[in-house]
Tab-separated table of C-alpha atoms and ligand atoms in Angstrom:
chain	number	residue	atom	x	y	z
G	1	MET	CA	106.341	-56.898	17.826
G	2	SER	CA	103.105	-58.587	17.413
G	3	SER	CA	100.125	-57.611	19.606
G	4	SER	CA	99.618	-61.978	19.896
G	5	SER	CA	102.801	-62.372	21.482
G	6	THR	CA	100.696	-61.153	25.695
G	7	SER	CA	101.013	-64.764	25.950
G	8	LYS	CA	99.638	-65.609	28.982
G	9	ILE	CA	101.372	-67.065	31.620
G	10	PRO	CA	101.199	-70.699	31.710
G	11	ASN	CA	99.765	-73.532	33.396
G	12	SER	CA	101.810	-74.433	36.213
G	13	LEU	CA	105.278	-72.138	37.530
G	14	GLN	CA	106.505	-74.595	39.932
G	15	GLU	CA	108.114	-77.486	37.989
G	16	HIS	CA	110.661	-75.152	37.335
G	17	TRP	CA	113.843	-74.819	39.267
G	18	MET	CA	114.689	-71.181	37.910
G	19	PRO	CA	118.714	-70.678	37.865
G	20	PHE	CA	119.547	-68.160	40.438
G	21	SER	CA	116.680	-67.194	41.093
G	22	SER	CA	114.427	-66.140	44.103
G	23	ASN	CA	111.715	-68.833	42.970
G	24	ARG	CA	108.930	-67.947	44.898
G	25	ASP	CA	109.606	-64.813	45.097
G	26	PHE	CA	108.874	-64.894	41.085
G	27	LYS	CA	106.085	-67.925	40.755
G	28	GLU	CA	103.960	-65.021	42.887
G	29	ASN	CA	104.398	-62.232	40.717
G	30	PRO	CA	105.972	-63.273	37.482
G	31	ARG	CA	108.391	-61.899	34.930
G	32	LEU	CA	107.607	-63.377	31.660
G	33	ILE	CA	109.340	-62.400	28.396
G	34	THR	CA	107.310	-63.219	25.109
G	35	GLU	CA	109.495	-61.589	22.445
G	36	ALA	CA	112.437	-59.779	21.358
G	37	LYS	CA	113.971	-57.544	18.565
G	38	GLY	CA	116.131	-54.535	17.757
G	39	VAL	CA	116.683	-53.314	21.479
G	40	TYR	CA	113.388	-53.925	22.670
G	41	LEU	CA	111.444	-57.026	24.741
G	42	LYS	CA	107.792	-57.983	25.090
G	43	ASN	CA	106.970	-59.139	28.679
G	44	HIS	CA	103.234	-61.785	29.013
G	45	HIS	CA	102.437	-57.570	30.372
G	46	GLY	CA	101.978	-56.839	26.680
G	47	LYS	CA	104.424	-53.640	27.744
G	48	MET	CA	107.789	-53.037	25.448
G	49	MET	CA	110.796	-53.050	27.424
G	50	ILE	CA	113.972	-51.829	27.057
G	51	ASP	CA	117.269	-53.938	26.637
G	52	ALA	CA	120.240	-52.945	28.705
G	53	SER	CA	122.091	-55.928	29.615
G	54	SER	CA	121.806	-57.029	25.636
G	55	GLY	CA	120.172	-60.139	27.968
G	56	LEU	CA	122.999	-61.923	30.156
G	57	PHE	CA	125.623	-59.800	28.226
G	58	CYS	CA	125.242	-61.841	25.066
G	59	ASN	CA	123.049	-59.633	22.754
G	60	PRO	CA	125.164	-56.912	22.354
G	61	LEU	CA	124.077	-57.245	17.935
G	62	GLY	CA	120.272	-56.843	19.073
G	63	HIS	CA	117.903	-59.755	19.470
G	64	GLY	CA	116.531	-61.541	16.510
G	65	ARG	CA	118.861	-60.384	14.341
G	66	LYS	CA	117.973	-63.013	10.285
G	67	GLU	CA	121.579	-63.053	9.816
G	68	ILE	CA	122.117	-65.670	12.690
G	69	THR	CA	118.881	-67.067	12.614
G	70	ASN	CA	118.816	-67.891	8.848
G	71	ALA	CA	122.342	-68.791	9.243
G	72	VAL	CA	120.903	-71.389	11.807
G	73	ALA	CA	118.178	-72.705	10.028
G	74	LYS	CA	120.338	-73.098	7.021
G	75	GLN	CA	122.415	-75.578	8.836
G	76	LEU	CA	120.252	-77.029	10.419
G	77	GLU	CA	119.016	-78.057	7.329
G	78	GLN	CA	122.246	-79.106	6.211
G	79	LEU	CA	123.875	-80.509	8.222
G	80	ASP	CA	122.733	-80.772	12.241
G	81	TYR	CA	124.970	-82.292	14.147
G	82	VAL	CA	128.900	-84.092	13.355
G	83	GLN	CA	130.241	-86.237	17.179
G	84	PRO	CA	133.467	-83.478	17.046
G	85	PHE	CA	136.335	-86.590	18.061
G	86	GLN	CA	138.184	-87.795	15.731
G	87	GLN	CA	135.801	-85.477	13.640
G	88	GLY	CA	134.777	-82.706	11.992
G	89	PHE	CA	133.745	-79.868	9.540
G	90	GLY	CA	134.522	-77.632	8.180
G	91	GLY	CA	133.085	-74.560	10.229
G	92	SER	CA	134.202	-75.340	12.974
G	93	PHE	CA	138.083	-74.614	10.989
G	94	GLU	CA	136.863	-71.444	9.760
G	95	LEU	CA	135.606	-70.580	13.099
G	96	ALA	CA	138.997	-71.120	14.459
G	97	ARG	CA	140.427	-69.460	12.644
G	98	ARG	CA	138.371	-66.593	12.282
G	99	ILE	CA	138.479	-66.484	15.846
G	100	SER	CA	142.143	-65.988	16.512
G	101	LYS	CA	142.536	-63.062	12.932
G	102	HIS	CA	141.049	-60.815	15.831
G	103	THR	CA	142.690	-63.072	19.386
G	104	PRO	CA	145.839	-60.867	20.974
G	105	GLY	CA	149.302	-62.270	20.336
G	106	ASN	CA	149.882	-65.803	18.426
G	107	LEU	CA	146.925	-67.027	20.768
G	108	ASN	CA	146.304	-68.796	17.366
G	109	ARG	CA	144.747	-72.091	18.641
G	110	ILE	CA	141.191	-72.274	19.511
G	111	PHE	CA	139.144	-75.176	21.414
G	112	PHE	CA	135.578	-75.227	21.403
G	113	THR	CA	133.461	-75.175	24.791
G	114	ILE	CA	129.603	-75.409	25.442
G	115	CYS	CA	128.769	-71.754	27.092
G	116	GLY	CA	132.058	-70.329	29.282
G	117	SER	CA	131.491	-72.471	32.275
G	118	THR	CA	133.267	-74.969	30.215
G	119	ALA	CA	135.485	-72.801	29.082
G	120	VAL	CA	136.710	-71.480	32.007
G	121	GLU	CA	137.346	-75.872	33.311
G	122	THR	CA	138.808	-76.086	29.159
G	123	ALA	CA	141.274	-73.293	30.170
G	124	ILE	CA	141.974	-75.215	33.763
G	125	LYS	CA	142.689	-77.891	32.380
G	126	ILE	CA	144.780	-76.703	28.688
G	127	VAL	CA	147.532	-75.242	31.725
G	128	ILE	CA	147.727	-78.307	33.415
G	129	ALA	CA	147.994	-80.417	30.503
G	130	TYR	CA	150.738	-77.653	29.159
G	131	HIS	CA	152.931	-77.582	32.409
G	132	LYS	CA	152.878	-81.267	32.780
G	133	ALA	CA	153.203	-81.164	29.628
G	134	LYS	CA	156.217	-79.067	30.195
G	135	GLY	CA	157.982	-81.363	32.949
G	136	GLN	CA	156.159	-78.645	35.502
G	137	GLY	CA	153.499	-80.924	36.611
G	138	GLN	CA	154.211	-79.628	40.415
G	139	ARG	CA	152.472	-76.374	39.391
G	140	PHE	CA	148.812	-77.467	40.836
G	141	ARG	CA	147.559	-74.143	42.819
G	142	PHE	CA	145.061	-71.271	41.183
G	143	VAL	CA	145.344	-67.781	42.098
G	144	GLY	CA	141.177	-66.217	41.635
G	145	ARG	CA	141.129	-63.044	42.433
G	146	GLU	CA	138.064	-61.432	45.150
G	147	ARG	CA	134.071	-60.783	43.641
G	148	ALA	CA	135.434	-63.267	40.301
G	149	TYR	CA	132.915	-64.700	38.462
G	150	HIS	CA	133.386	-67.291	35.861
G	151	GLY	CA	131.003	-69.447	35.693
G	152	MET	CA	129.206	-72.412	37.403
G	153	ASN	CA	130.703	-75.632	37.632
G	154	ILE	CA	133.483	-76.941	39.952
G	155	GLY	CA	136.201	-75.892	38.064
G	156	ALA	CA	134.735	-72.329	37.587
G	157	THR	CA	132.684	-72.098	40.866
G	158	SER	CA	136.421	-72.188	43.052
G	159	VAL	CA	138.625	-69.959	41.101
G	160	GLY	CA	135.630	-67.108	41.711
G	161	GLY	CA	135.425	-65.268	44.458
G	162	MET	CA	132.036	-64.430	44.470
G	163	VAL	CA	130.963	-65.539	48.409
G	164	ASN	CA	127.499	-66.864	47.962
G	165	ASN	CA	128.319	-68.871	44.368
G	166	VAL	CA	131.188	-70.421	46.849
G	167	LYS	CA	129.943	-70.504	50.286
G	168	THR	CA	127.553	-73.497	49.818
G	169	PHE	CA	129.911	-75.158	47.568
G	170	ALA	CA	133.399	-75.304	49.788
G	171	SER	CA	132.687	-78.727	50.931
G	172	VAL	CA	133.768	-79.699	46.712
G	173	LEU	CA	136.059	-77.091	45.327
G	174	MET	CA	139.126	-77.904	43.691
G	175	PRO	CA	141.924	-77.521	46.102
G	176	GLY	CA	145.051	-75.677	46.286
G	177	VAL	CA	143.121	-72.105	44.337
G	178	VAL	CA	144.110	-68.393	46.574
G	179	HIS	CA	142.737	-65.171	46.182
G	180	MET	CA	143.612	-61.685	45.364
G	181	ARG	CA	142.324	-58.986	46.982
G	182	HIS	CA	139.549	-57.611	44.567
G	183	THR	CA	140.675	-54.466	42.885
G	184	HIS	CA	137.786	-51.950	43.964
G	185	LEU	CA	138.857	-48.904	46.831
G	186	LYS	CA	137.303	-46.498	48.891
G	187	ASP	CA	138.530	-44.148	46.663
G	188	HIS	CA	137.010	-45.605	43.088
G	189	LYS	CA	133.429	-43.619	43.639
G	190	PHE	CA	132.805	-42.217	40.779
G	191	VAL	CA	135.252	-43.348	38.985
G	192	LYS	CA	134.187	-43.589	34.768
G	193	GLY	CA	137.114	-45.137	33.410
G	194	GLN	CA	139.690	-47.336	34.520
G	195	PRO	CA	141.563	-45.372	38.583
G	196	THR	CA	145.244	-44.135	38.783
G	197	THR	CA	145.142	-46.016	42.208
G	198	GLY	CA	145.287	-49.130	43.094
G	199	ALA	CA	148.091	-50.584	40.050
G	200	GLU	CA	149.736	-52.598	43.834
G	201	MET	CA	147.167	-54.537	43.922
G	202	ALA	CA	148.755	-56.911	42.045
G	203	GLU	CA	152.028	-57.739	43.941
G	204	ASP	CA	149.008	-59.601	46.124
G	205	LEU	CA	150.290	-62.469	43.372
G	206	GLU	CA	153.723	-61.919	44.824
G	207	ARG	CA	152.471	-62.232	47.837
G	208	ILE	CA	150.684	-66.032	47.535
G	209	CYS	CA	154.327	-66.485	45.131
G	210	ALA	CA	156.472	-65.865	48.805
G	211	ASN	CA	153.563	-68.072	50.930
G	212	PHE	CA	152.644	-70.675	48.630
G	213	GLY	CA	156.050	-71.823	46.244
G	214	SER	CA	155.782	-69.837	43.131
G	215	GLU	CA	156.744	-73.081	41.707
G	216	ASN	CA	153.558	-74.375	42.175
G	217	ILE	CA	151.817	-72.480	40.810
G	218	ALA	CA	149.460	-73.031	37.785
G	219	ALA	CA	147.902	-70.040	36.458
G	220	CYS	CA	146.270	-66.516	37.159
G	221	ILE	CA	142.710	-65.739	36.430
G	222	VAL	CA	141.272	-62.119	36.034
G	223	GLU	CA	138.520	-61.343	34.424
G	224	PRO	CA	140.040	-57.709	32.892
G	225	ILE	CA	136.586	-55.566	34.771
G	226	ALA	CA	134.669	-57.943	37.186
G	227	GLY	CA	131.621	-57.762	34.793
G	228	SER	CA	129.184	-59.700	37.154
G	229	THR	CA	130.056	-58.209	40.186
G	230	GLY	CA	129.137	-55.289	38.864
G	231	ALA	CA	131.799	-53.821	36.650
G	232	LEU	CA	134.959	-53.856	38.275
G	233	VAL	CA	137.665	-51.449	35.940
G	234	PRO	CA	141.277	-52.290	36.239
G	235	PRO	CA	143.314	-49.495	38.432
G	236	LYS	CA	145.901	-48.311	35.670
G	237	GLY	CA	148.641	-50.667	35.637
G	238	TYR	CA	147.073	-53.054	37.012
G	239	LEU	CA	147.213	-55.733	34.440
G	240	LYS	CA	150.935	-55.267	33.457
G	241	ARG	CA	152.298	-56.230	36.958
G	242	LEU	CA	149.863	-58.832	36.998
G	243	ARG	CA	152.156	-59.738	33.122
G	244	GLU	CA	154.746	-59.197	34.388
G	245	ILE	CA	154.596	-61.359	37.903
G	246	CYS	CA	153.105	-63.720	35.760
G	247	ASP	CA	156.393	-63.821	33.063
G	248	LYS	CA	158.647	-64.062	36.230
G	249	HIS	CA	157.499	-66.607	37.919
G	250	GLY	CA	156.518	-68.911	35.300
G	251	ILE	CA	152.673	-68.439	35.701
G	252	VAL	CA	150.117	-69.302	33.039
G	253	LEU	CA	147.666	-65.661	32.762
G	254	ILE	CA	144.504	-66.615	31.890
G	255	PHE	CA	141.718	-63.519	30.718
G	256	ASP	CA	138.703	-64.279	31.230
G	257	GLU	CA	136.843	-62.099	28.375
G	258	VAL	CA	133.384	-64.219	28.565
G	259	ILE	CA	131.719	-60.666	29.266
G	260	THR	CA	134.693	-58.162	27.941
G	261	GLY	CA	135.660	-60.506	24.923
G	262	TRP	CA	133.847	-59.144	21.302
G	263	GLY	CA	134.011	-55.478	21.667
G	264	ARG	CA	132.907	-55.443	24.895
G	265	THR	CA	135.161	-52.580	26.195
G	266	GLY	CA	135.969	-51.014	22.715
G	267	SER	CA	138.009	-53.404	21.410
G	268	ALA	CA	137.500	-57.202	20.400
G	269	PHE	CA	138.857	-58.053	23.464
G	270	ALA	CA	139.854	-56.271	26.795
G	271	SER	CA	142.755	-57.722	26.212
G	272	GLN	CA	144.040	-55.173	22.921
G	273	GLU	CA	142.024	-52.106	24.410
G	274	PHE	CA	144.386	-53.189	27.847
G	275	GLY	CA	147.043	-53.636	26.233
G	276	VAL	CA	147.936	-56.201	28.064
G	277	THR	CA	148.607	-60.758	26.491
G	278	PRO	CA	147.605	-63.186	28.803
G	279	ASP	CA	148.175	-66.517	27.797
G	280	VAL	CA	144.600	-67.644	27.824
G	281	ILE	CA	141.591	-65.804	26.455
G	282	THR	CA	138.092	-67.454	27.472
G	283	MET	CA	135.169	-66.413	25.187
G	284	ALA	CA	131.362	-67.295	24.953
G	285	LYS	CA	127.763	-64.955	25.477
G	286	THR	CA	128.988	-62.436	22.500
G	287	THR	CA	130.003	-64.918	20.316
G	288	THR	CA	126.773	-66.426	18.798
G	289	ASN	CA	125.101	-62.942	19.704
G	290	GLY	CA	123.618	-65.176	22.958
G	291	VAL	CA	121.312	-67.216	19.929
G	292	VAL	CA	122.511	-71.149	20.950
G	293	PRO	CA	124.678	-71.279	23.627
G	294	LEU	CA	128.875	-71.674	22.140
G	295	GLY	CA	132.769	-71.002	24.419
G	296	ALA	CA	135.715	-70.954	23.097
G	297	VAL	CA	139.139	-71.016	24.591
G	298	ALA	CA	142.064	-69.206	22.584
G	299	VAL	CA	145.401	-70.255	23.590
G	300	LYS	CA	149.095	-68.889	22.308
G	301	GLU	CA	150.496	-71.486	19.656
G	302	GLU	CA	153.134	-72.511	22.410
G	303	ILE	CA	150.876	-73.687	24.592
G	304	TYR	CA	148.588	-76.030	21.752
G	305	ASP	CA	152.306	-77.070	20.380
G	306	ALA	CA	153.951	-78.083	23.691
G	307	VAL	CA	150.977	-80.171	24.487
G	308	MET	CA	151.043	-81.623	20.667
G	309	ASP	CA	154.475	-82.171	21.362
G	310	ALA	CA	153.799	-84.054	24.913
G	311	SER	CA	151.786	-87.174	22.856
G	312	PRO	CA	153.438	-89.785	20.345
G	313	LYS	CA	151.645	-89.237	17.448
G	314	GLY	CA	148.118	-90.685	16.686
G	315	ALA	CA	148.291	-90.841	20.318
G	316	VAL	CA	144.274	-88.007	21.801
G	317	GLU	CA	146.657	-84.887	22.881
G	318	LEU	CA	144.001	-83.604	25.803
G	319	PHE	CA	141.892	-85.953	26.956
G	320	HIS	CA	138.884	-83.713	26.981
G	321	GLY	CA	136.257	-81.892	25.194
G	322	TYR	CA	131.592	-82.614	25.896
G	323	THR	CA	129.257	-82.804	22.882
G	324	TYR	CA	128.350	-79.733	22.289
G	325	SER	CA	132.003	-78.335	21.740
G	326	GLY	CA	131.433	-76.422	18.385
G	327	ILE	CA	128.703	-78.268	17.288
G	328	PRO	CA	127.072	-76.695	13.837
G	329	ALA	CA	124.672	-74.925	14.824
G	330	SER	CA	125.940	-72.617	17.065
G	331	VAL	CA	129.380	-72.500	14.503
G	332	ALA	CA	126.774	-71.282	12.558
G	333	ALA	CA	125.557	-67.950	14.716
G	334	ALA	CA	128.955	-67.164	15.412
G	335	LEU	CA	130.324	-67.267	11.689
G	336	ALA	CA	127.379	-65.188	11.217
G	337	VAL	CA	128.434	-63.325	13.819
G	338	GLN	CA	131.890	-62.583	12.725
G	339	ASP	CA	129.877	-61.459	9.401
G	340	ILE	CA	128.505	-58.689	11.147
G	341	PHE	CA	130.824	-57.299	13.412
G	342	GLU	CA	133.233	-57.188	10.155
G	343	LYS	CA	130.503	-56.138	7.956
G	344	GLU	CA	128.712	-52.964	10.820
G	345	ASN	CA	132.480	-52.146	11.800
G	346	ILE	CA	130.668	-52.826	15.206
G	347	PHE	CA	134.003	-52.471	17.463
G	348	LYS	CA	134.806	-48.854	16.651
G	349	LYS	CA	130.789	-48.375	16.525
G	350	VAL	CA	131.564	-49.272	20.246
G	351	LYS	CA	134.593	-46.968	20.805
G	352	GLU	CA	132.714	-43.792	19.453
G	353	MET	CA	129.866	-44.549	21.469
G	354	SER	CA	130.696	-45.551	24.476
G	355	PRO	CA	131.718	-41.663	25.918
G	356	TYR	CA	127.828	-41.045	25.321
G	357	PHE	CA	127.094	-43.201	27.265
G	358	LEU	CA	129.540	-43.143	30.304
G	359	ASP	CA	128.507	-39.309	30.956
G	360	ALA	CA	124.813	-40.672	30.668
G	361	ILE	CA	125.727	-43.098	32.865
G	362	PHE	CA	126.811	-40.585	35.330
G	363	SER	CA	124.685	-38.267	35.386
G	364	LEU	CA	122.789	-41.081	37.871
G	365	LYS	CA	125.349	-39.667	40.427
G	366	ASP	CA	122.441	-37.198	41.355
G	367	LEU	CA	119.937	-39.796	42.417
G	368	SER	CA	120.188	-40.017	46.830
G	369	ALA	CA	119.982	-44.392	46.543
G	370	VAL	CA	122.706	-44.696	43.886
G	371	ASP	CA	126.161	-45.233	46.505
G	372	ASN	CA	128.427	-45.679	43.386
G	373	ILE	CA	129.171	-45.977	39.163
G	374	ARG	CA	131.460	-46.910	37.812
G	375	GLY	CA	131.970	-47.784	34.200
G	376	TYR	CA	134.445	-48.909	30.686
G	377	GLY	CA	132.902	-49.270	27.655
G	378	MET	CA	129.569	-50.186	27.527
G	379	LEU	CA	129.726	-51.986	30.428
G	380	ALA	CA	128.700	-50.197	33.863
G	381	GLY	CA	127.980	-50.510	37.274
G	382	ILE	CA	125.348	-48.489	39.582
G	383	ASP	CA	125.841	-49.542	43.223
G	384	ILE	CA	122.323	-48.707	44.592
G	385	LYS	CA	122.992	-48.207	49.279
G	386	LEU	CA	122.450	-50.677	51.370
G	387	LYS	CA	118.845	-51.158	52.852
G	388	GLU	CA	119.105	-53.442	55.719
G	389	LYS	CA	120.415	-56.794	54.103
G	390	PRO	CA	122.819	-56.983	50.810
G	391	GLY	CA	120.964	-58.090	47.786
G	392	LYS	CA	117.406	-56.265	49.312
G	393	ALA	CA	117.928	-52.522	47.718
G	394	GLY	CA	119.472	-53.624	44.299
G	395	PHE	CA	116.237	-56.408	43.443
G	396	GLU	CA	113.665	-53.972	44.653
G	397	CYS	CA	115.728	-51.363	42.398
G	398	PHE	CA	115.317	-54.227	39.620
G	399	LYS	CA	111.052	-54.421	39.636
G	400	ALA	CA	110.613	-50.996	39.602
G	401	CYS	CA	113.187	-50.791	36.968
G	402	TYR	CA	111.428	-53.517	34.625
G	403	ASP	CA	108.298	-51.898	36.304
G	404	VAL	CA	108.987	-48.837	34.276
G	405	GLY	CA	110.093	-50.808	30.642
G	406	VAL	CA	114.129	-51.246	31.517
G	407	ASN	CA	116.132	-54.617	32.303
G	408	PHE	CA	118.427	-55.471	33.206
G	409	LYS	CA	120.991	-58.138	35.168
G	410	ALA	CA	121.040	-57.175	38.999
G	411	THR	CA	123.890	-58.529	40.927
G	412	GLY	CA	123.305	-57.913	44.859
G	413	ASP	CA	123.297	-54.069	45.188
G	414	CYS	CA	124.632	-52.992	41.589
G	415	LEU	CA	122.577	-52.600	38.307
G	416	ILE	CA	125.104	-54.021	35.679
G	417	ILE	CA	123.972	-51.608	32.810
G	418	ALA	CA	125.286	-53.381	28.653
G	419	PRO	CA	123.535	-51.454	26.336
G	420	GLN	CA	123.206	-53.327	22.994
G	421	PHE	CA	126.444	-52.292	20.269
G	422	ILE	CA	123.440	-51.364	18.771
G	423	CYS	CA	122.158	-49.156	20.364
G	424	GLU	CA	121.458	-45.199	19.047
G	425	LYS	CA	122.247	-42.615	21.100
G	426	LYS	CA	118.139	-42.198	21.597
G	427	HIS	CA	117.972	-45.190	23.029
G	428	ILE	CA	120.713	-44.630	25.138
G	429	ASP	CA	118.898	-41.863	26.601
G	430	GLU	CA	115.367	-44.196	27.290
G	431	ILE	CA	117.729	-46.798	29.427
G	432	ILE	CA	118.800	-43.446	31.292
G	433	GLU	CA	115.527	-41.753	31.536
G	434	LYS	CA	113.890	-44.778	32.431
G	435	LEU	CA	115.972	-46.486	34.605
G	436	ARG	CA	115.933	-42.418	36.954
G	437	SER	CA	112.242	-43.118	36.755
G	438	GLY	CA	112.453	-46.935	38.116
G	439	ILE	CA	115.216	-45.967	40.937
G	440	SER	CA	112.608	-42.934	41.789
G	441	ASN	CA	110.555	-45.134	41.799
G	442	TYR	CA	112.020	-46.909	44.590
G	443	ILE	CA	113.434	-43.718	46.935
G	444	LYS	CA	109.176	-42.944	46.415
G	445	LYS	CA	108.589	-46.301	47.940
S	501	PLP	C1	133.141	-63.450	32.976
S	501	PLP	C2	132.313	-65.343	33.322
S	501	PLP	N1	132.998	-65.795	33.030
S	501	PLP	C3	132.060	-67.204	33.004
S	501	PLP	C4	130.907	-67.309	32.979
S	501	PLP	C5	130.090	-68.303	32.961
S	501	PLP	O1	129.460	-68.050	31.483
S	501	PLP	P1	128.350	-68.959	31.127
S	501	PLP	O2	127.073	-69.200	32.112
S	501	PLP	O3	127.893	-68.939	29.614
S	501	PLP	O4	128.562	-70.013	31.799
S	501	PLP	C6	130.734	-65.382	33.238
S	501	PLP	C7	128.706	-66.160	33.391
S	501	PLP	O5	128.312	-64.462	32.927
S	501	PLP	C8	130.904	-64.182	32.459
S	501	PLP	O6	130.681	-63.121	33.533
């Protein structure tokens, strides 16, 4: 990376209201990133940092991939925009075909969105349209789960279950949403991979069916691994049991794979990794390696067919879509990403590196500030012991780690580590070494 990249702090930091940030803390002591290449970032002090969370779980193929940037540039020169309603271009159809080669079962119909939140919102609407088409318009309830993160529009916030994201907005959320309990039990401390206890937490769905009437429930939505809350790995048998209960009651099962999709677990989708096929999968993030926004919803063919068949030919079948649904630049990036998946055998690479990564991350167990570690594939959560109030320890620890040159996402008191899939062992070693040093400095303060 060039040395001229130690670019200064902008003239003013006041105008930009930053998302999900402690704006006032940041503006007193900003953390600006000026360049990114491979597994490294450079900050405005000129310091190199290793990226231990693949951006926001979205750049696992590495920063600055020429294949992707060239594909986007070429596409923009040839065709920069096509309105996606009643018109199209070849790329989005090709991308849908390429995606459907990897989705499980017959989840072969792909609806493009802008991001993860709009993928979830779209999934909610498709489910409603599907039930209506099947003559079951009374199904309006959605079942989410505590500690879930599905994004930030009204639909996604409603089915999500992270209390800080919900409480301010309670008055405007969707009616009829019920939450199951999360799956993180006391005896899941320092469990690597899937816990062997806790499958019975899926019975919460059966209970909700009994309490609210299963005939009113449209869908159950879960992240196969709850990512943003800190990598809560599903107990063995849990997802399978959810599938059985959904089948029994005609409830659509949605897996939100915005983080787990495209290799994070060592399989294309967590669905394949855990051997459970949902009816709908949402994806985003890695779909373009994070360089341009794109989300997608994959649905079973029978869901698509039911919605098609419910409308007369020539009519718009689903009154839903976005100006930026699968625009050319995003599609070009996603097609280049598909090529890289194949050429570099990325999912196999993740599978092979996962045990090394998990062993390394669990080696941090001896640090006195560490309360718990979990992980699966190339995704792990490190809980930092509570200090005075929730979130304080996590944030201080994040900043101490940033100062020693390792960057990641912290949620509350959990450090979420999701290395890039292109990491070699030496990069994993560097992440662990710097985490150890950053957490140790936090302890000393
Ligand atoms: C599981 C899951 N769903 C949805 C979203 C929302 O995605 P976006 O921020 O692209 O809207 C996220 C973001 O982290 C996520 O982790």
